[in-house]
mmCIF file of C-alpha atoms and ligand atoms in Angstrom:
data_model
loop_
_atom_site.group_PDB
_atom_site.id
_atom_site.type_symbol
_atom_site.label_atom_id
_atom_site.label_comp_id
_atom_site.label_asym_id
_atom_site.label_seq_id
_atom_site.Cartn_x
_atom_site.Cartn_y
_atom_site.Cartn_z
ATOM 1 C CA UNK Z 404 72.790 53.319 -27.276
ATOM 2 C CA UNK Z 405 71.488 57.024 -27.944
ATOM 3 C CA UNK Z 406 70.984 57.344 -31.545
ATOM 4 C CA UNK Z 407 71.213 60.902 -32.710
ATOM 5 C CA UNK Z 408 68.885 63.367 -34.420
ATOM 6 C CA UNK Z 409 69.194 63.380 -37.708
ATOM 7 C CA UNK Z 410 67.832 66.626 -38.111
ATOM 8 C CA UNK Z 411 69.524 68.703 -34.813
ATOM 9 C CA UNK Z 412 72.754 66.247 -34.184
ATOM 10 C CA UNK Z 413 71.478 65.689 -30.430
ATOM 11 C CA UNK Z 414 71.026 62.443 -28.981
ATOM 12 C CA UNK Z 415 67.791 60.741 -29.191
ATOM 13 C CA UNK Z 416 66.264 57.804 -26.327
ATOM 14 C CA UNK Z 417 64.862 55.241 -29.462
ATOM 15 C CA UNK Z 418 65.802 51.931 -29.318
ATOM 16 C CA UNK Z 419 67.565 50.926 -32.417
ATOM 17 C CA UNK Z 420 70.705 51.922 -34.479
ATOM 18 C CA UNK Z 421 72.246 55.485 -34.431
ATOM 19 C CA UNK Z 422 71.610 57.023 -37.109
ATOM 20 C CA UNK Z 423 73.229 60.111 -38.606
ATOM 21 C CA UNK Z 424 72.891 62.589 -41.545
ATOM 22 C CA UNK Z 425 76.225 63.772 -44.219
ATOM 23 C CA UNK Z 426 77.816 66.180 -41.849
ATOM 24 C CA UNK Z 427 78.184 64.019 -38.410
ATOM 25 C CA UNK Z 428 81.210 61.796 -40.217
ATOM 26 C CA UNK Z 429 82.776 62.144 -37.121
ATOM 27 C CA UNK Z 430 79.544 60.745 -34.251
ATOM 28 C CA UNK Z 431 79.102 58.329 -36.924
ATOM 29 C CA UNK Z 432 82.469 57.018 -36.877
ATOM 30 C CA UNK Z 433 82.360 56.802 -32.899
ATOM 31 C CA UNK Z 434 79.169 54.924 -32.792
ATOM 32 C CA UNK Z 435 80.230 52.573 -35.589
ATOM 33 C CA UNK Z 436 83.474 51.819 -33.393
ATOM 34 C CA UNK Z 437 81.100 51.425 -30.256
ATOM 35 C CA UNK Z 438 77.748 49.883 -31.849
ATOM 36 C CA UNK Z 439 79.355 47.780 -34.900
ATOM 37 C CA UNK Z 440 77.101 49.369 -36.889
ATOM 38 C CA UNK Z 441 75.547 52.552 -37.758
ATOM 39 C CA UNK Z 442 72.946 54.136 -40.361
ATOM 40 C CA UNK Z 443 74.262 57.309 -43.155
ATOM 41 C CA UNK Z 444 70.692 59.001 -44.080
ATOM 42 C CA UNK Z 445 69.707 61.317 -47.136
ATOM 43 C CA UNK Z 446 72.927 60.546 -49.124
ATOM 44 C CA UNK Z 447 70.827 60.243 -52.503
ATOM 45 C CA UNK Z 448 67.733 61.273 -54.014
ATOM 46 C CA UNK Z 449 65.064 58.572 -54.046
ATOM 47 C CA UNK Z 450 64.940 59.356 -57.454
ATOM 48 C CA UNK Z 451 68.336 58.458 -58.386
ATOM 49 C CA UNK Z 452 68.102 54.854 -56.371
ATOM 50 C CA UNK Z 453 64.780 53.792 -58.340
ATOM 51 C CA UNK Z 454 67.147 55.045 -61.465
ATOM 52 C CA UNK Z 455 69.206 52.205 -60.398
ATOM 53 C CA UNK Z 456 67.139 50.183 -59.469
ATOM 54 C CA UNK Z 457 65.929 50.017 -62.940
ATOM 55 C CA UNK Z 458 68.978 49.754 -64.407
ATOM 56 C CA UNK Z 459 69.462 46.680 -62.332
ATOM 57 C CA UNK Z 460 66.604 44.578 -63.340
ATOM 58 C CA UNK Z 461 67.026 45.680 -66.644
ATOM 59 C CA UNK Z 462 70.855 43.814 -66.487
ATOM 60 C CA UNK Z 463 70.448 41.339 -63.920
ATOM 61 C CA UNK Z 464 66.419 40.326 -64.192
ATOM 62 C CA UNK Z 465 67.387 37.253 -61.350
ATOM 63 C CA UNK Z 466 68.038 40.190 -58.657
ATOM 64 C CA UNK Z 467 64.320 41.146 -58.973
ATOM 65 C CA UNK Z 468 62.781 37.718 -60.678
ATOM 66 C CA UNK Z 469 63.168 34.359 -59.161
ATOM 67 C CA UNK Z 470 62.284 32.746 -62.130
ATOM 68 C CA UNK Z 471 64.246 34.824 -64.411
ATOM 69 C CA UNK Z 472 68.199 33.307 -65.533
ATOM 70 C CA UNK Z 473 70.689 34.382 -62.848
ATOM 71 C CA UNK Z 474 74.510 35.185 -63.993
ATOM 72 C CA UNK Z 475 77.342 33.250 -63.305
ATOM 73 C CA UNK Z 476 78.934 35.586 -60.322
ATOM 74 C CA UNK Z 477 75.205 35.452 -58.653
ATOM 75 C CA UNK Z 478 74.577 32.620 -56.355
ATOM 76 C CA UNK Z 479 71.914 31.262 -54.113
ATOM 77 C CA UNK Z 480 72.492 31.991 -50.175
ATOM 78 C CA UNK Z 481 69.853 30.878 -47.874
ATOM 79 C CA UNK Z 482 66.052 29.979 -48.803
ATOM 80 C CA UNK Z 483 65.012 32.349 -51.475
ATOM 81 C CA UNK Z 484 68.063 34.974 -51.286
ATOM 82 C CA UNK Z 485 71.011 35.808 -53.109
ATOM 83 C CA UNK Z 486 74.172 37.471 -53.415
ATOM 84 C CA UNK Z 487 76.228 38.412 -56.525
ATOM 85 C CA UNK Z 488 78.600 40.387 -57.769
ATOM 86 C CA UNK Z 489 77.446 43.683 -59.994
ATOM 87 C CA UNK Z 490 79.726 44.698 -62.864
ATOM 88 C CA UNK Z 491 79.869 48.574 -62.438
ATOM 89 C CA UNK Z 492 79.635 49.581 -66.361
ATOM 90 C CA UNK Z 493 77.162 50.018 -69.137
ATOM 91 C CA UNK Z 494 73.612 50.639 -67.373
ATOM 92 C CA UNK Z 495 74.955 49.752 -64.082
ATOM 93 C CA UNK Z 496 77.950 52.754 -64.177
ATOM 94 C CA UNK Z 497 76.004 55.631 -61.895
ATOM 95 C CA UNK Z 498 76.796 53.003 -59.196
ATOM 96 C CA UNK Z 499 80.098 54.403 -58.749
ATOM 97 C CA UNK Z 500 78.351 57.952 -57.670
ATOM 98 C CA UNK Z 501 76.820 56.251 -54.692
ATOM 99 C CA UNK Z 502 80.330 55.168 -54.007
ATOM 100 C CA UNK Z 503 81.636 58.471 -54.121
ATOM 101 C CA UNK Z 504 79.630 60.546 -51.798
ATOM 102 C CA UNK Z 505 81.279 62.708 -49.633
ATOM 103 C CA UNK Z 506 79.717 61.762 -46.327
ATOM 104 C CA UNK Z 507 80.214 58.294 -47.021
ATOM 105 C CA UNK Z 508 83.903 58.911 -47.923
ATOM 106 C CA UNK Z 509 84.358 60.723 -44.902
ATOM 107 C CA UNK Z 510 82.980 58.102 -42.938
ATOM 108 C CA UNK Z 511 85.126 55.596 -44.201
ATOM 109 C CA UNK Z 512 88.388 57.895 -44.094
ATOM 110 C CA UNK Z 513 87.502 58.148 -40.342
ATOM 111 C CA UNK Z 514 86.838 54.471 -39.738
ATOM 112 C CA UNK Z 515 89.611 52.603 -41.650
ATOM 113 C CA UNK Z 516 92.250 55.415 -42.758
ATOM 114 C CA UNK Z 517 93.080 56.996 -45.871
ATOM 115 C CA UNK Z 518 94.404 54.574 -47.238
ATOM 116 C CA UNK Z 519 91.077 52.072 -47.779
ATOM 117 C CA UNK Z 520 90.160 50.400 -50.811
ATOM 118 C CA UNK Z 521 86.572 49.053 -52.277
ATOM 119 C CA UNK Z 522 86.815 45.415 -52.141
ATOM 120 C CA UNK Z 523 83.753 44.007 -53.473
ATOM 121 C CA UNK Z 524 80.446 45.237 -55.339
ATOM 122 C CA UNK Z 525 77.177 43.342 -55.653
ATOM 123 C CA UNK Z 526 73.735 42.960 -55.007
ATOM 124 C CA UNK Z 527 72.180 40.656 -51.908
ATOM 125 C CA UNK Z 528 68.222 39.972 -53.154
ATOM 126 C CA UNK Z 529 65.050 38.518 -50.459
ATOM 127 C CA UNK Z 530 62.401 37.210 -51.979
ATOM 128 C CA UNK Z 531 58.971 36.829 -50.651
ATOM 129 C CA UNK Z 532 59.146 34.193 -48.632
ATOM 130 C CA UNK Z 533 62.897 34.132 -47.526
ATOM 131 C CA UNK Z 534 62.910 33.482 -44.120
ATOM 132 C CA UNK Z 535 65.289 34.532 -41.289
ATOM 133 C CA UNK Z 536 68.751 34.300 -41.981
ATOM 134 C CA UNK Z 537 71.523 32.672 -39.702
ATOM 135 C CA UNK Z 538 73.166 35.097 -37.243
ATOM 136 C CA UNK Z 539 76.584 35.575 -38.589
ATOM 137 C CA UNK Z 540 79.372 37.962 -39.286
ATOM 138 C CA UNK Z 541 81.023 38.707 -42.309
ATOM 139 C CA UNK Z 542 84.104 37.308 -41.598
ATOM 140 C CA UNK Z 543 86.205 36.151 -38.813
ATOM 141 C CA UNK Z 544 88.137 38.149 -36.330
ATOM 142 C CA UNK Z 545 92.020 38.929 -36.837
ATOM 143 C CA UNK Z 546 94.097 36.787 -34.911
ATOM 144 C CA UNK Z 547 91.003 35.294 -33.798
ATOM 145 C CA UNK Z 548 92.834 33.349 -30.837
ATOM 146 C CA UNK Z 549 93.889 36.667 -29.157
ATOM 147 C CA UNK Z 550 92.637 38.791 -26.936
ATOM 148 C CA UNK Z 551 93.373 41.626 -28.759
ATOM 149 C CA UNK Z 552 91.197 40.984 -32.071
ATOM 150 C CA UNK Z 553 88.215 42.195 -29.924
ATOM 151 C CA UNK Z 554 89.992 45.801 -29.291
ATOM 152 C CA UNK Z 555 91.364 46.499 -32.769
ATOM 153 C CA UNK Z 556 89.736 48.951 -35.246
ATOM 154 C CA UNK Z 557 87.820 47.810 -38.189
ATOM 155 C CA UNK Z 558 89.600 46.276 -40.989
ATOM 156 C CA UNK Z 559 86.616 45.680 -43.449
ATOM 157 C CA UNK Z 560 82.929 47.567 -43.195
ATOM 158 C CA UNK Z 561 80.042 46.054 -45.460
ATOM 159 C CA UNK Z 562 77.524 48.953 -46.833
ATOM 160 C CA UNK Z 563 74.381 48.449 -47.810
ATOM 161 C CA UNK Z 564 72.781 50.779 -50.082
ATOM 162 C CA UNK Z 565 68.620 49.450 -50.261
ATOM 163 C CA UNK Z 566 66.553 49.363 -53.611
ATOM 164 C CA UNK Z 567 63.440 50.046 -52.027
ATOM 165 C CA UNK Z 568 62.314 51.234 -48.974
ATOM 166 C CA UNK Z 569 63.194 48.120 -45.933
ATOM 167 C CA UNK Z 570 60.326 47.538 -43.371
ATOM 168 C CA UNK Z 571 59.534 44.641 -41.029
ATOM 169 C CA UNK Z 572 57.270 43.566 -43.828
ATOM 170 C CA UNK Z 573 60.322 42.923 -46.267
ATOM 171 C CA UNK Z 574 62.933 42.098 -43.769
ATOM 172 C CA UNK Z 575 65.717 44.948 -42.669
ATOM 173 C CA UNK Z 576 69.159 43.628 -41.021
ATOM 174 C CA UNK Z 577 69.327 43.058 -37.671
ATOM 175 C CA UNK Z 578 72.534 43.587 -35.461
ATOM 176 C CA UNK Z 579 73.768 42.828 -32.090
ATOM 177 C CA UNK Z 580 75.817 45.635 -31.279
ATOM 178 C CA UNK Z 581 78.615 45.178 -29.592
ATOM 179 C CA UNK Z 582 79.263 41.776 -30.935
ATOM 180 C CA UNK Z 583 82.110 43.057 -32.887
ATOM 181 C CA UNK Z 584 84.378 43.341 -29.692
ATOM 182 C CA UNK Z 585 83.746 40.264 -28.402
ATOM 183 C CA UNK Z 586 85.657 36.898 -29.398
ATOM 184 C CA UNK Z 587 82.793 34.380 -28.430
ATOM 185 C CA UNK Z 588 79.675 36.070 -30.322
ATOM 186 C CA UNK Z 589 76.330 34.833 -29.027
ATOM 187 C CA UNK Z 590 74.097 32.297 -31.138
ATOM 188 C CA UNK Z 591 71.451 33.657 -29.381
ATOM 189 C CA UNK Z 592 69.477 37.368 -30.779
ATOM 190 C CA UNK Z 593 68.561 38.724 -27.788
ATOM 191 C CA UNK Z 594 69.129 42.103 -27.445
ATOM 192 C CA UNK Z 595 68.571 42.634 -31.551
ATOM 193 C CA UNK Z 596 67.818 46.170 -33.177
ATOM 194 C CA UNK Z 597 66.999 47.018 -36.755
ATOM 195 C CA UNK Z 598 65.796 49.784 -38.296
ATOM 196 C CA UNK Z 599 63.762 50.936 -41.300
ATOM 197 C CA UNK Z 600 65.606 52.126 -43.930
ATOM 198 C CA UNK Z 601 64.570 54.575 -46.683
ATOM 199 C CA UNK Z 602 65.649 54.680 -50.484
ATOM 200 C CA UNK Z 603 68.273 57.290 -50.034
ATOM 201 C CA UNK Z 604 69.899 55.847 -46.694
ATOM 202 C CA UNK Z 605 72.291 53.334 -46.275
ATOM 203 C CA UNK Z 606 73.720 50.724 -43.301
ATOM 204 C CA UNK Z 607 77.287 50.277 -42.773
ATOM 205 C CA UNK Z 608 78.573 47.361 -40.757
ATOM 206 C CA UNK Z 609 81.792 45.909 -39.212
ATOM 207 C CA UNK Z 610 82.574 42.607 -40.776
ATOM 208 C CA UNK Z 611 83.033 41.430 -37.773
ATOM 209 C CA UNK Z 612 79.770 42.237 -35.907
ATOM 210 C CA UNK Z 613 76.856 39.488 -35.635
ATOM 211 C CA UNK Z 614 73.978 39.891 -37.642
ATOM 212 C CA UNK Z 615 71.272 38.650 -40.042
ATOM 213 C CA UNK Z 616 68.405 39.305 -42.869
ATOM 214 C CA UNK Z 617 65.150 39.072 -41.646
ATOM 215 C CA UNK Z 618 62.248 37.366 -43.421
ATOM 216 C CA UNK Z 619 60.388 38.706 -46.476
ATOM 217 C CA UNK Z 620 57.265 38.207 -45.897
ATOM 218 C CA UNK Z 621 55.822 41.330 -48.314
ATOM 219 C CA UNK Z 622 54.600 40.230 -51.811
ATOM 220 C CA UNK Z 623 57.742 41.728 -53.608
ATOM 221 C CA UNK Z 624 61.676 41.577 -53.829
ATOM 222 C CA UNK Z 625 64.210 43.222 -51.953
ATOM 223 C CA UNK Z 626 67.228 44.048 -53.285
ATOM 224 C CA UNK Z 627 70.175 46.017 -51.765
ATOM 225 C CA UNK Z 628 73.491 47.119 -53.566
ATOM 226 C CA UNK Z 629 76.416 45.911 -50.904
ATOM 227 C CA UNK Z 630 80.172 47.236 -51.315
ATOM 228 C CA UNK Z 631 82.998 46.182 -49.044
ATOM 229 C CA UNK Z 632 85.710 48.629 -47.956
ATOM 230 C CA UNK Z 633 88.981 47.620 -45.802
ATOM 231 C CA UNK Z 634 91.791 48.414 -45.082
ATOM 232 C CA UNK Z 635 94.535 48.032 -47.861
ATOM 233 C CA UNK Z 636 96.107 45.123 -46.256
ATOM 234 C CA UNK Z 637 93.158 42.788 -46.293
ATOM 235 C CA UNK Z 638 91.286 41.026 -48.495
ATOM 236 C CA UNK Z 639 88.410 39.164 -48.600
ATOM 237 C CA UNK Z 640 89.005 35.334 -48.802
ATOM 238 C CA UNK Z 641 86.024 34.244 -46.499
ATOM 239 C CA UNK Z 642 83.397 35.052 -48.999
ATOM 240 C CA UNK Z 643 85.087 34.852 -52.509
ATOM 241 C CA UNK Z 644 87.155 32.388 -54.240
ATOM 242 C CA UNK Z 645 90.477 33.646 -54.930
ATOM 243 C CA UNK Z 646 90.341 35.093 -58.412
ATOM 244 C CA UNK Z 647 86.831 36.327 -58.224
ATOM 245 C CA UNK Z 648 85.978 39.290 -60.335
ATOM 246 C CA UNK Z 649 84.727 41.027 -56.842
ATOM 247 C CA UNK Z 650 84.944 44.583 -58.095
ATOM 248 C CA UNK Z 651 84.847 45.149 -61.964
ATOM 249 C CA UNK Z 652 84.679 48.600 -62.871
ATOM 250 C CA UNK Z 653 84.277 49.403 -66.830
ATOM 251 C CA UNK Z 654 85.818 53.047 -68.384
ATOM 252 C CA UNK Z 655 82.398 54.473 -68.612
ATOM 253 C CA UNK Z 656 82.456 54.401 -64.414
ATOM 254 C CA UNK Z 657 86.364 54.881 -64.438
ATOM 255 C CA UNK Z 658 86.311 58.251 -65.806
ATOM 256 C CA UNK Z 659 84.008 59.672 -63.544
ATOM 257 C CA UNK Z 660 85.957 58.705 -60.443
ATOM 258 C CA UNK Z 661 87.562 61.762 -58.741
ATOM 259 C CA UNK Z 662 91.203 62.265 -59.350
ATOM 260 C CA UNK Z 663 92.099 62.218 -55.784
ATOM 261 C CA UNK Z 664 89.558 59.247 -55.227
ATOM 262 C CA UNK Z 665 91.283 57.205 -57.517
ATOM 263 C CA UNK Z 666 93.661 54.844 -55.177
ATOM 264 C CA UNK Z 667 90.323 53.594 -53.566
ATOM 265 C CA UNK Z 668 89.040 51.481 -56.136
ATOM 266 C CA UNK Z 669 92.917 50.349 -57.007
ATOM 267 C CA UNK Z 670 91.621 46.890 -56.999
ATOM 268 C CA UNK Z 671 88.778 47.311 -59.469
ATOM 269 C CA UNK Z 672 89.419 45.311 -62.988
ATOM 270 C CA UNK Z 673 88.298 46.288 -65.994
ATOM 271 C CA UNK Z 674 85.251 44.827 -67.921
ATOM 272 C CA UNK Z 675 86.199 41.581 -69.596
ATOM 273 C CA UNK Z 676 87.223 42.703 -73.154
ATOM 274 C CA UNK Z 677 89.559 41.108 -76.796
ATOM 275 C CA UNK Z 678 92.394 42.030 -74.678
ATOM 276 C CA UNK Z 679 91.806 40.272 -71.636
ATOM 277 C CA UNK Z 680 89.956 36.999 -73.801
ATOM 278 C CA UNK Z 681 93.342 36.900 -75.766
ATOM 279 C CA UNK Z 682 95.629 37.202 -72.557
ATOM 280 C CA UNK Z 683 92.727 34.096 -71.350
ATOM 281 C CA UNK Z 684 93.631 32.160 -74.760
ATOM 282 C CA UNK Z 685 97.074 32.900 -74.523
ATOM 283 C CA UNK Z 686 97.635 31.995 -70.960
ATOM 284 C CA UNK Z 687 95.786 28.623 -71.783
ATOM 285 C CA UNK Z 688 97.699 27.729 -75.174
ATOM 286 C CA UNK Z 689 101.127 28.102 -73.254
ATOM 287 C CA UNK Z 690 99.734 26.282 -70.115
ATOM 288 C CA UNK Z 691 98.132 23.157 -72.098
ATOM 289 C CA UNK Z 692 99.597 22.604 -75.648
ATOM 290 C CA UNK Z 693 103.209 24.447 -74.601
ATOM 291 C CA UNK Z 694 104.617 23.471 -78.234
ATOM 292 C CA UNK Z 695 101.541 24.983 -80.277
ATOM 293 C CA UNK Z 696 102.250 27.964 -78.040
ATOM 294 C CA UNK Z 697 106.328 27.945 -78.839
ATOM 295 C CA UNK Z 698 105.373 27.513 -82.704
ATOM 296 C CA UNK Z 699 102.693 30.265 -82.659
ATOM 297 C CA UNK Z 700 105.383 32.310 -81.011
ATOM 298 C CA UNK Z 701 108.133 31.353 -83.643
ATOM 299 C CA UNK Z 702 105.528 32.137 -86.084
ATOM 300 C CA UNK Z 703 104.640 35.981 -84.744
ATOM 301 C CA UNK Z 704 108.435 36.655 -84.479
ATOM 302 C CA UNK Z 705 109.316 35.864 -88.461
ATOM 303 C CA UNK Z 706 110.316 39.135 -89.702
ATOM 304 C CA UNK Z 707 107.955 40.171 -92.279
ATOM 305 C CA UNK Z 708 110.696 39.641 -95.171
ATOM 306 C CA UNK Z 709 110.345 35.748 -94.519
ATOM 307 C CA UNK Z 710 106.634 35.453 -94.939
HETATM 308 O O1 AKG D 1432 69.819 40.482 -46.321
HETATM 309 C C1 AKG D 1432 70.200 41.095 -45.323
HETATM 310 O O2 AKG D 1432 69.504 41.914 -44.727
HETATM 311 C C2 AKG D 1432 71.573 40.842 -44.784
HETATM 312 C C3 AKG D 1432 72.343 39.911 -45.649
HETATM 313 C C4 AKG D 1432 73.599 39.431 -45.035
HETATM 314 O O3 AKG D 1432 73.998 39.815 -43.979
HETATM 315 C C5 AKG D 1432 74.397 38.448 -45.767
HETATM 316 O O4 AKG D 1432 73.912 37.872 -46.772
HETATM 317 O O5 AKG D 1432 75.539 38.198 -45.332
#
């Protein structure tokens, strides 16, 4: 692998994954299609990450605080980590900036076609002490019996957008690239690379390439913002239930979305609000007490004359 230059464009001999600034959508699109993964650096001022960052612990304490209450889309995945979904809205509704910036878009127009969506937000937390995570991938190939799953573009890329700066102290990802076109994937991690990644930078993966957290050994958290984008015929059912609230994005965040951005984030659903409780209570009238529901019906049709 020859990662390039951020700085020049031109190839670099370092061990470790290629790495490319806003203007190379193109390399970085060819290396994620060779490697499985690549890194996007300087898309965002430190600045406006700790911003977030803030605004994160300040909504969802549990990403930051082991001890503090987690929310009811956050779960526990491995020893001391966790993943959960992150409402875009309120404090939280600058996060659909970092999902607008125009080398990221590019690179995703590139890799999965114009016609992508955002799947999934959230936030994946280590905390000290978490210790190596399982090699996996995000999901399994498509048609996983045939040869052909191994050859076929992406259909789903994972990026990861870091809280703080990611070290061997507090555990970056490790990859095996490659792994992605292969149907077997090794259990073994030979061959590994990771890389350090700056507030600012971001990782973006092919669900299907083998990988894994490393260990947080520093004294403090580390939490990384994760969206999914695929292609518009997939969805994820590997890592979600079926009606999970993967990507909710309130008005505050809808309105800054770019007009001709808009059919990426098709999927997102609104914050819960007195419309969508009374569709809930509605929905659960006519599916449980059916005769209440007729009644109340009968009821809301009397013209006014009658009442
Ligand atoms: O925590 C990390 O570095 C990677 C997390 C991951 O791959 C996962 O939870 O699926």
């Amino acid at each position: 692998m020859l990662p390039k230059n951020v700085a020049s464009g031109r190839a670099e001999m370092t061990a470790g994954i290629s790495r490319f600034g806003g203007e190379a959508a193109d390399d970085a699109a060819e290396a994620l299609s060779r490697d499985g993964v690549v890194a996007l650096e300087g898309l965002w001022p430190a600045q406006r990450i700790d911003e977030l960052a803030l605004a994160l612990r300040q909504s969802i304490p549990g990403a930051f605080d082991t001890r503090a209450p987690l929310p009811e889309d956050i779960w526990v995945v491995g020893t001391k980590r966790i993943n959960g979904l992150v409402p875009i809205a309120g404090r939280m509704a600058g996060c659909i900036d970092l999902l607008q910036n125009p080398a990221l878009l590019a690179l995703l127009d590139k890799a999965l076609g114009n016609n992508w969506v955002y799947e999934s937000f959230g936030v994946i937390s280590s905390f000290p002490g978490s210790t190596v995570q399982k090699l996996h991938s995000d999901s399994p190939h498509l048609f996983e019996d045939k040869t052909i799953a191994a050859m076929l573009p992406p259909f789903a890329l994972t990026i990861s957008i870091p809280l703080v700066d990611v070290d061997e102290v507090n555990g970056s990802t490790e990859f095996l690239p490659g792994t992605h076109r292969i149907l077997q994937s090794p259990d073994s991690a030979d061959g590994s690379v990771w890389n350090a990644v700056l507030r600012g930078n971001c990782m973006i993966w092919d669900f299907r390439v083998r990988h894994r957290g490393q260990p947080n050994s520093s004294a403090e958290p580390r939490p990384m913002f994760y969206a999914t984008a695929c292609r518009a015929f997939w969805q994820d059912s590997t890592n979600f239930v079926p009606d999970a609230r993967k990507l909710v994005i309130g008005r505050d965040a809808r309105a800054r979305i770019a007009a001709d951005r808009h059919r990426h984030f098709a999927r997102a659903r609104p914050m819960p609000g007195v419309v969508s409780a009374a569709q809930t209570f509605n929905r659960l009238v006519r599916w449980y007490a059916p005769r209440f529901h007729r009644a109340l019906r009968r009821l809301a049709r009397r013209p006014e004359t009658a009442l």
